[in-house]
Structures are given as structure tokens and as C-alpha cells.
mmCIF file of C-alpha atoms in Angstrom:
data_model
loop_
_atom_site.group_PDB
_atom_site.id
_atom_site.type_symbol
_atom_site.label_atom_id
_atom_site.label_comp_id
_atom_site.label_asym_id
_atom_site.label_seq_id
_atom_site.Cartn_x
_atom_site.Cartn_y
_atom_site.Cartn_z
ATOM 1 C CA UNK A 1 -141.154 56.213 -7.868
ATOM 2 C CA UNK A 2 -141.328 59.538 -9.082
ATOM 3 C CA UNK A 3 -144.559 61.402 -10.450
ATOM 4 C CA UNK A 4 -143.858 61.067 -13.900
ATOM 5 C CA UNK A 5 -142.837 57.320 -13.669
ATOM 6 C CA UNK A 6 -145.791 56.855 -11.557
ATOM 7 C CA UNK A 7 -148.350 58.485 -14.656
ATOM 8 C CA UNK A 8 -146.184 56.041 -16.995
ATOM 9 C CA UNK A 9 -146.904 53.057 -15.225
ATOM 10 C CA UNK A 10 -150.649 54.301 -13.933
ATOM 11 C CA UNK A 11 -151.295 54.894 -18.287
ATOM 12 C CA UNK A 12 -150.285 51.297 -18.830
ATOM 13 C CA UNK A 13 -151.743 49.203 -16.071
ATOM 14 C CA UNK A 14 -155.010 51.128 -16.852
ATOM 15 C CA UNK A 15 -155.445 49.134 -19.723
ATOM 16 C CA UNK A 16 -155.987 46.043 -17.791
ATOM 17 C CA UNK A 17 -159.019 47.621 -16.451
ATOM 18 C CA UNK A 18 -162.680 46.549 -18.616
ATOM 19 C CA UNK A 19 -164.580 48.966 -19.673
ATOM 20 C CA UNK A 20 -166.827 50.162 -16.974
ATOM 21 C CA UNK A 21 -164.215 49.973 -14.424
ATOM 22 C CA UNK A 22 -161.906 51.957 -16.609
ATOM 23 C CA UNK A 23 -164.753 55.213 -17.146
ATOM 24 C CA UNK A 24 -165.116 55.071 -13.594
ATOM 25 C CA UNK A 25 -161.576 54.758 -12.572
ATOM 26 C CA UNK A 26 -160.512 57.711 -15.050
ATOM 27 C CA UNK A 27 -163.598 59.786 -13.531
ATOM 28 C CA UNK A 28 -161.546 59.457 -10.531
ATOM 29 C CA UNK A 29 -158.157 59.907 -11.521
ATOM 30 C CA UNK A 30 -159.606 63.594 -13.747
ATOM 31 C CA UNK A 31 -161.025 64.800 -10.671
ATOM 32 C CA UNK A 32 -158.118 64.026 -8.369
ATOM 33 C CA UNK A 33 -155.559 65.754 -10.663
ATOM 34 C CA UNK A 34 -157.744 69.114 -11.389
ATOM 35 C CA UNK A 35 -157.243 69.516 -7.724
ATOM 36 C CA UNK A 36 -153.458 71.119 -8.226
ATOM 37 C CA UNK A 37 -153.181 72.409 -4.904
ATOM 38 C CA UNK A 38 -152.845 68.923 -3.698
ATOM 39 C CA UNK A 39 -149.372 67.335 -3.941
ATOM 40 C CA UNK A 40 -148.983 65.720 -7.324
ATOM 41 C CA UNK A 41 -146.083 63.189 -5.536
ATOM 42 C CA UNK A 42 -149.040 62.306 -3.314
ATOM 43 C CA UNK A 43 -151.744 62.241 -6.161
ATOM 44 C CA UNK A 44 -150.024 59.781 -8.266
ATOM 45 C CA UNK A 45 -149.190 57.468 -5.740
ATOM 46 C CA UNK A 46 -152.944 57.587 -4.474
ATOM 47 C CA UNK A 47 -154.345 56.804 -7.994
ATOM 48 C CA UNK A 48 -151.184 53.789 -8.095
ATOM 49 C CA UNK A 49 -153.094 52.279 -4.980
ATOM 50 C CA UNK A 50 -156.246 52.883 -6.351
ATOM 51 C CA UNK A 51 -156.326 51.408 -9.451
ATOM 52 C CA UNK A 52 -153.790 48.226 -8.169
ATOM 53 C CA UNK A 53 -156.568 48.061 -5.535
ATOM 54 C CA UNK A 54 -159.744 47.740 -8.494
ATOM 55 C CA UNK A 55 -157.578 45.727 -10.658
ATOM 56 C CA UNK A 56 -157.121 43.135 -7.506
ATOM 57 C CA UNK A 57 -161.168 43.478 -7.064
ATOM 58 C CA UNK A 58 -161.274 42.990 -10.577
ATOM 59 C CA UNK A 59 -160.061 39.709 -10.885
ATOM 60 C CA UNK A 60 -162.765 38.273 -8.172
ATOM 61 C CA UNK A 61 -165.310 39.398 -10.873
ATOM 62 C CA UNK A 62 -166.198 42.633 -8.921
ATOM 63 C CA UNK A 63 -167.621 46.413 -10.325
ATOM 64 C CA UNK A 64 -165.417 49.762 -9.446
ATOM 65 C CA UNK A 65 -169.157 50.341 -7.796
ATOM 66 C CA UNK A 66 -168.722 47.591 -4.844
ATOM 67 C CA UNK A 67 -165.269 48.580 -4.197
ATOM 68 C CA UNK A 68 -165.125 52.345 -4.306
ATOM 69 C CA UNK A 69 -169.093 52.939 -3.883
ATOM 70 C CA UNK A 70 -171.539 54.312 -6.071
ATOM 71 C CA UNK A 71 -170.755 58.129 -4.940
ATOM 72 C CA UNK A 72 -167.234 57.965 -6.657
ATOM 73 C CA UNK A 73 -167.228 61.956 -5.720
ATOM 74 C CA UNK A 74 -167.627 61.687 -2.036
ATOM 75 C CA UNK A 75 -165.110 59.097 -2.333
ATOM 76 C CA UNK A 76 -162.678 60.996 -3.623
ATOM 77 C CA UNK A 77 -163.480 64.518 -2.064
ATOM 78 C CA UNK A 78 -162.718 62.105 1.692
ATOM 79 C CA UNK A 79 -159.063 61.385 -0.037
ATOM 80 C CA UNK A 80 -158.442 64.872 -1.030
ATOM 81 C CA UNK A 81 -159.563 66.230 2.321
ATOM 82 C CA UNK A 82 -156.897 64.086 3.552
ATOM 83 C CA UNK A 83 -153.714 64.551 1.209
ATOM 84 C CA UNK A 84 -151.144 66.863 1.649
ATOM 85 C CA UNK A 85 -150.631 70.224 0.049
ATOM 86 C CA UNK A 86 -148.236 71.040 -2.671
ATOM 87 C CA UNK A 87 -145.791 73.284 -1.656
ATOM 88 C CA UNK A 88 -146.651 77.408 -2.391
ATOM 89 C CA UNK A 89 -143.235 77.597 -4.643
ATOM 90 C CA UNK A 90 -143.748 74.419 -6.823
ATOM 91 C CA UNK A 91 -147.818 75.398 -7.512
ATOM 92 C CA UNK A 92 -146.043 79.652 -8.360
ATOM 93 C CA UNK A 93 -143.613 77.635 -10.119
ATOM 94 C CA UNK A 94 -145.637 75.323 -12.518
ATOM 95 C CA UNK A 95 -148.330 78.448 -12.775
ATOM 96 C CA UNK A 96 -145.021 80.412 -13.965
ATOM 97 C CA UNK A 97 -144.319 78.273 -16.329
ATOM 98 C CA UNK A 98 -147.893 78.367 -18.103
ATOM 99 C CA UNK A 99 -147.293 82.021 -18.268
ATOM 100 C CA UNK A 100 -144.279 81.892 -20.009
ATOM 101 C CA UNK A 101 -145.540 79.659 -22.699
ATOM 102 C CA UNK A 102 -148.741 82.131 -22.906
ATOM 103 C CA UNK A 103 -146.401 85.156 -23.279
ATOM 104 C CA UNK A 104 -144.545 83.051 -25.703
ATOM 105 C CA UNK A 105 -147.208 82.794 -28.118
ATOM 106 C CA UNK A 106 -148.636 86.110 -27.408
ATOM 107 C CA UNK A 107 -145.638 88.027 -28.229
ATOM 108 C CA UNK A 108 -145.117 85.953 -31.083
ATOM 109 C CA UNK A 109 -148.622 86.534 -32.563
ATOM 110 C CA UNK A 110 -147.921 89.808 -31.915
ATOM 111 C CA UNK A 111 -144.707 90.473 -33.703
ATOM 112 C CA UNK A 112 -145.327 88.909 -36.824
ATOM 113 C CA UNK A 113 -148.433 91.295 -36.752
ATOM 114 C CA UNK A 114 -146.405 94.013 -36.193
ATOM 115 C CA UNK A 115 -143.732 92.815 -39.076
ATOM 116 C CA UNK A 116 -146.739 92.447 -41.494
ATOM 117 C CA UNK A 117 -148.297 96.050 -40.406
ATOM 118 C CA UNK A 118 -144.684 97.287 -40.680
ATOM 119 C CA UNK A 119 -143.812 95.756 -44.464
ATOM 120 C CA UNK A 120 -146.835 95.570 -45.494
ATOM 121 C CA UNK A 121 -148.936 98.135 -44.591
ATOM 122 C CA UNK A 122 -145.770 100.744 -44.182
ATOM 123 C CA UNK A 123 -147.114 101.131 -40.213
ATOM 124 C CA UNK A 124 -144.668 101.960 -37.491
ATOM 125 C CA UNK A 125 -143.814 99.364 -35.125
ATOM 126 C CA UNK A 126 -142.865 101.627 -32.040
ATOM 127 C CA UNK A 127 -143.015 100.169 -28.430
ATOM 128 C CA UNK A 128 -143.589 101.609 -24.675
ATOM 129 C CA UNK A 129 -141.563 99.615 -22.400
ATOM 130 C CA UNK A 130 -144.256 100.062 -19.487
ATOM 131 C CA UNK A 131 -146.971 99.258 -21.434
ATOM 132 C CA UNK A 132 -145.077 95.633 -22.623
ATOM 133 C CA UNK A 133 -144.319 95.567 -18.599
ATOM 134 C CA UNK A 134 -147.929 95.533 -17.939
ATOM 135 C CA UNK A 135 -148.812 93.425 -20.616
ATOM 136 C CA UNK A 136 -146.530 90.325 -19.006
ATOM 137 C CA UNK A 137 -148.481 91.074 -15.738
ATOM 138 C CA UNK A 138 -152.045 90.755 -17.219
ATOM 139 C CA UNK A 139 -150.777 87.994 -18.662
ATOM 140 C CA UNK A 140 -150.104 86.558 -16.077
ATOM 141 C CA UNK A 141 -153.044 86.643 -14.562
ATOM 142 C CA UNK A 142 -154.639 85.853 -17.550
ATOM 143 C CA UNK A 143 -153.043 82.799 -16.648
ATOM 144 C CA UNK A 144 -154.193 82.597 -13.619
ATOM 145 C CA UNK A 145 -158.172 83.068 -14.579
ATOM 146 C CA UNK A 146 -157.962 80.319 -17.503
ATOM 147 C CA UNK A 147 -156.558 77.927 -15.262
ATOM 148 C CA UNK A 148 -158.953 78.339 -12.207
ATOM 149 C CA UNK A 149 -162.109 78.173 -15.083
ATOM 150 C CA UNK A 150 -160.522 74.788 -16.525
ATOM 151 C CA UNK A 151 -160.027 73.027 -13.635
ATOM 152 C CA UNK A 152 -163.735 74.044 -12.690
ATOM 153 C CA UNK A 153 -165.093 73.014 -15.603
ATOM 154 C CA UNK A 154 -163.443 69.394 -15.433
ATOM 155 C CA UNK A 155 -163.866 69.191 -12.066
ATOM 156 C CA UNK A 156 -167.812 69.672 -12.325
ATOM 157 C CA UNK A 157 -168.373 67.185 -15.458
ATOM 158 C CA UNK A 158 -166.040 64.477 -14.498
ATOM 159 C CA UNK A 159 -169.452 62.671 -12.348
ATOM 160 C CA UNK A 160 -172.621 63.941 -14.287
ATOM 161 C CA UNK A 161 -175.957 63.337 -12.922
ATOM 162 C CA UNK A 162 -177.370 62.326 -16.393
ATOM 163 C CA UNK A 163 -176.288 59.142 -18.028
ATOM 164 C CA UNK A 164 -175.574 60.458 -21.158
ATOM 165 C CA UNK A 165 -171.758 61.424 -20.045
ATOM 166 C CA UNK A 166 -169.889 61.466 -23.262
ATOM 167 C CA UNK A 167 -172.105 64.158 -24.626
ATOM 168 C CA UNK A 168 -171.388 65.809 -21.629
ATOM 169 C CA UNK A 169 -167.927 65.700 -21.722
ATOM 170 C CA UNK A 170 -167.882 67.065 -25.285
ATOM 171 C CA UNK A 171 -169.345 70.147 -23.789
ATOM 172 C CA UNK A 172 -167.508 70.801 -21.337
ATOM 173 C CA UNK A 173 -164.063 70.019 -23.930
ATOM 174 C CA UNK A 174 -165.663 73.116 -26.017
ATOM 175 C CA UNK A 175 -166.587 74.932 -23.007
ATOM 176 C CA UNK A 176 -162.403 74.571 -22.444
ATOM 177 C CA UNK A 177 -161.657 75.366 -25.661
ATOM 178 C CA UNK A 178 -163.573 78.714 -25.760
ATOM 179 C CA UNK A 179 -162.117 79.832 -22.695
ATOM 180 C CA UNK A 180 -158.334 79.153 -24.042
ATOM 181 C CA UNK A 181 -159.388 81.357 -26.943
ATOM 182 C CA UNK A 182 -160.597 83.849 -25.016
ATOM 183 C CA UNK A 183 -157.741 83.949 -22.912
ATOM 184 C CA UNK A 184 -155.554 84.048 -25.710
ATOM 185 C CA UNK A 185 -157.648 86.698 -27.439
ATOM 186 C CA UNK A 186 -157.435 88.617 -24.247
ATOM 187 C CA UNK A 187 -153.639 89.057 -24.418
ATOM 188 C CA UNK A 188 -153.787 90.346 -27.950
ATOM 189 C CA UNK A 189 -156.193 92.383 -27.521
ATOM 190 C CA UNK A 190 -154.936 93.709 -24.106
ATOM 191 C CA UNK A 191 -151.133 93.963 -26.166
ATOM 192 C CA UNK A 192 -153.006 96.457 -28.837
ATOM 193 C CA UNK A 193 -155.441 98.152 -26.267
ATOM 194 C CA UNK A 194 -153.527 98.982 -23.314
ATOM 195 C CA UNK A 195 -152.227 102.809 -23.684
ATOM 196 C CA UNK A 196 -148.437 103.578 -24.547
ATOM 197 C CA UNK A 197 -146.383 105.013 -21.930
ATOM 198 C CA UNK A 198 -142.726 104.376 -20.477
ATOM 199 C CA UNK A 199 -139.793 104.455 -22.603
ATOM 200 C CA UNK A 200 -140.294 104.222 -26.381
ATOM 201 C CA UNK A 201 -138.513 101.909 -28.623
ATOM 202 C CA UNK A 202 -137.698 101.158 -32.255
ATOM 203 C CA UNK A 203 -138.412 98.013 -34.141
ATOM 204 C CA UNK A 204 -141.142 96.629 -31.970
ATOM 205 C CA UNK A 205 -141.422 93.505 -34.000
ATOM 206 C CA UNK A 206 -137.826 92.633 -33.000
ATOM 207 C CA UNK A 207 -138.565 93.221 -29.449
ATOM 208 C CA UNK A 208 -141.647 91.141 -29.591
ATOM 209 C CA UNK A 209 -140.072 88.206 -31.413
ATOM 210 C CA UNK A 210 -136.903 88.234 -29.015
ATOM 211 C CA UNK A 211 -139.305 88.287 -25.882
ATOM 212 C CA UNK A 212 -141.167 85.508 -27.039
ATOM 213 C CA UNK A 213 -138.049 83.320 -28.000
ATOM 214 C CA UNK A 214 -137.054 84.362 -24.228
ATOM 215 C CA UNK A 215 -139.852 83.287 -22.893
ATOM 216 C CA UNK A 216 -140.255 80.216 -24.429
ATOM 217 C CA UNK A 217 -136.745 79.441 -23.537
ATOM 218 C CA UNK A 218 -137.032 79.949 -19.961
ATOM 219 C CA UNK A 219 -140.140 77.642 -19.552
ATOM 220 C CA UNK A 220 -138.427 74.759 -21.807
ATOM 221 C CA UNK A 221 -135.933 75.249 -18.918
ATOM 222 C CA UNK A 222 -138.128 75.306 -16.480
ATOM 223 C CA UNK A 223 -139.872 72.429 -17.557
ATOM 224 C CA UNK A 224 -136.416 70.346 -17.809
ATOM 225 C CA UNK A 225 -135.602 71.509 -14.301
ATOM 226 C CA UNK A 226 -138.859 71.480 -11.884
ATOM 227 C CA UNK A 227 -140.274 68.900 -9.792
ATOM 228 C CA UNK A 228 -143.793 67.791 -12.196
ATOM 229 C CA UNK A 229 -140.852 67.023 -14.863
ATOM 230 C CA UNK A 230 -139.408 64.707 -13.264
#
């Protein structure tokens, strides 16, 4: 089955799971997908066998605790260490794809700045073609930073030590939050504060808008085309 089919099937059998087994079984399957390094072919069917396995246990009355053990962590840190990679070009690909949705709203926020400055407050909406140039790279790594602080945050509150979990979790869900407005804050900001240079062009609110549509084009494409769509 492929991955998507497998995530379909792995969101409905879930439900067969009671309540204790299911928080611990979705502890698992959190901190085996922030890994994205690791094949997701190979993650999904892993969680499959997992959770067919606990459902089995299940049914003879057992806790997630007697079949995977009460360090669900070092459990599943002994799997990871033993699953393949993802391949370089899928992991650029899928981290590519992110950045085109970021650029995407970026530029957009952006140009209908730019059209209110220009209408609005009578402004000029000039451009520098190396400075936009630049702008796509930071963004990209932008990218890159929010991504690596997400998955660390969800991979380090998926097993608290303290009890009190859910409280725990909404922490770390505003902890997330913050950082994808300050990512997003930090492509705005670095679109207005990075110096002209390069070529200069008219109607920058044009450019901006067409860029984003672009770029929001290519990653619907992308996300029709490459492997975690299908």
C-alpha cells in the first residue's frame, strides 16, 4: 500500500484502540513521523504493524505498556535506529515545496502591502531584482530553521516526564505557533529590510502578486506529483 493509503487506513483502525492505548500509540506514531529523514514508505508501514500488533494484544485484555514497554521512547528510538533513510531528493523535494507555499504567502502579504502603500498612501512600489533574489533564498532557509525547531519541539513533548501531558502539549502547540509567526514575520520583515540593489522594476505589487501565484502554482504541482502525495 502506498503512504497515503497506509495514513488512511492507520486514522481509521486507530479508533479501535481504548483510550490509554490510543495516547500511547499516537505518542508513538508523533514521534516516529517528526523524524523526516526516515523513509515515510517505511514509517507508515512500521506504525501499520504496530498498531495491528496492540490492537491483537488488545483483545487478550492487555495495556500498550506490556506490549511495547513502559519506555515507549527507547522503543521507538531502537526502530528508528533501524529504518531506512529517505532519499536526499524526496526530503529537498518536500522541504521545496514548504518553501514555495512560504514564498507564496510572503509575496502575497507583501504585494497587497505594496498596492495599499501605492493607492493609498501615493508610495512608489519600485523593485530590485537581486534583492527579491535574495529574499527567495532567506526564505528558504527560513524554511529550513522553522522546520528543524517544529520537529524539535514535538519530538521533545510527545513522552513528558510529568503526568500532566495535555497541558504540556498545549505548550508546546503555542510554542509552534510562535515560531510559524516568527518565521513568517521574518520574511516580511527581511522583504522590507534587505537593501535594494540589482535591476530596478516598475509596479512591484504586480511582480509580487504574479510571484506568489507562481509559487503557489508550482507547489500545488508539486504536491500532485511527488512521492508523500501519493
Amino acid at each position: 500500500m502506498k503512504a497515503t493509503d497506509l495514513i488512511a487506513l492507520n486514522n481509521e483502525k486507530r479508533k479501535l484502540l481504548n483510550s490509554h492505548n490510543r495516547v500511547y500509540y499516537e505518542n508513538m506514531l508523533v514521534y516516529i513521523r517528526s523524524h523526516l529523514m526516515i523513509s515515510q514508505q517505511s514509517q507508515e508501514e512500521l506504525l501499520m504493524e504496530l498498531l495491528d500488533h496492540l490492537i491483537e494484544a488488545q483483545k487478550q485484555g492487555k495495556q500498550a505498556e506490556e506490549v511495547f514497554g513502559k519506555d515507549a521512547k527507547s522503543y521507538c528510538d531502537e526502530l528508528i535506529r533501524q529504518m531506512p533513510k529517505e532519499k536526499g531528493k524526496y526530503t529537498f523535494g518536500f522541504l521545496l515545496y514548504l518553501s514555495m507555499r512560504y514564498i507564496a504567502f510572503v509575496f502575497f502579504v507583501t504585494g497587497v502591502a505594496e498596492l495599499v502603500a501605492k493607492y493609498v498612501l501615493h508610495r512608489s512600489d519600485e523593485i530590485f531584482l537581486g534583492k527579491e533574489v535574495v529574499n527567495i533564498l532567506l526564505g528558504f532557509l527560513l524554511v529550513l530553521f522553522g522546520v528543524a525547531l517544529v520537529m524539535h519541539f514535538v519530538r521533545n513533548s510527545v513522552f513528558p516526564a510529568s503526568p500532566e501531558w495535555k497541558r504540556k502539549r498545549w505548550r508546546v502547540f503555542f510554542a509552534v505557533v510562535s515560531i510559524l509567526m516568527l518565521v513568517i514575520g521574518g520574511g516580511v520583515a527581511t522583504a522590507k529590510f534587505v537593501p535594494p540593489f540589482g535591476v530596478r522594476i516598475e509596479a512591484g505589487w504586480v511582480i509580487h502578486l504574479l510571484f506568489s501565484c507562481l509559487a503557489f502554482a508550482v507547489s500545488w504541482l508539486m504536491n500532485q506529483r511527488c512521492h508523500w502525495a501519493k
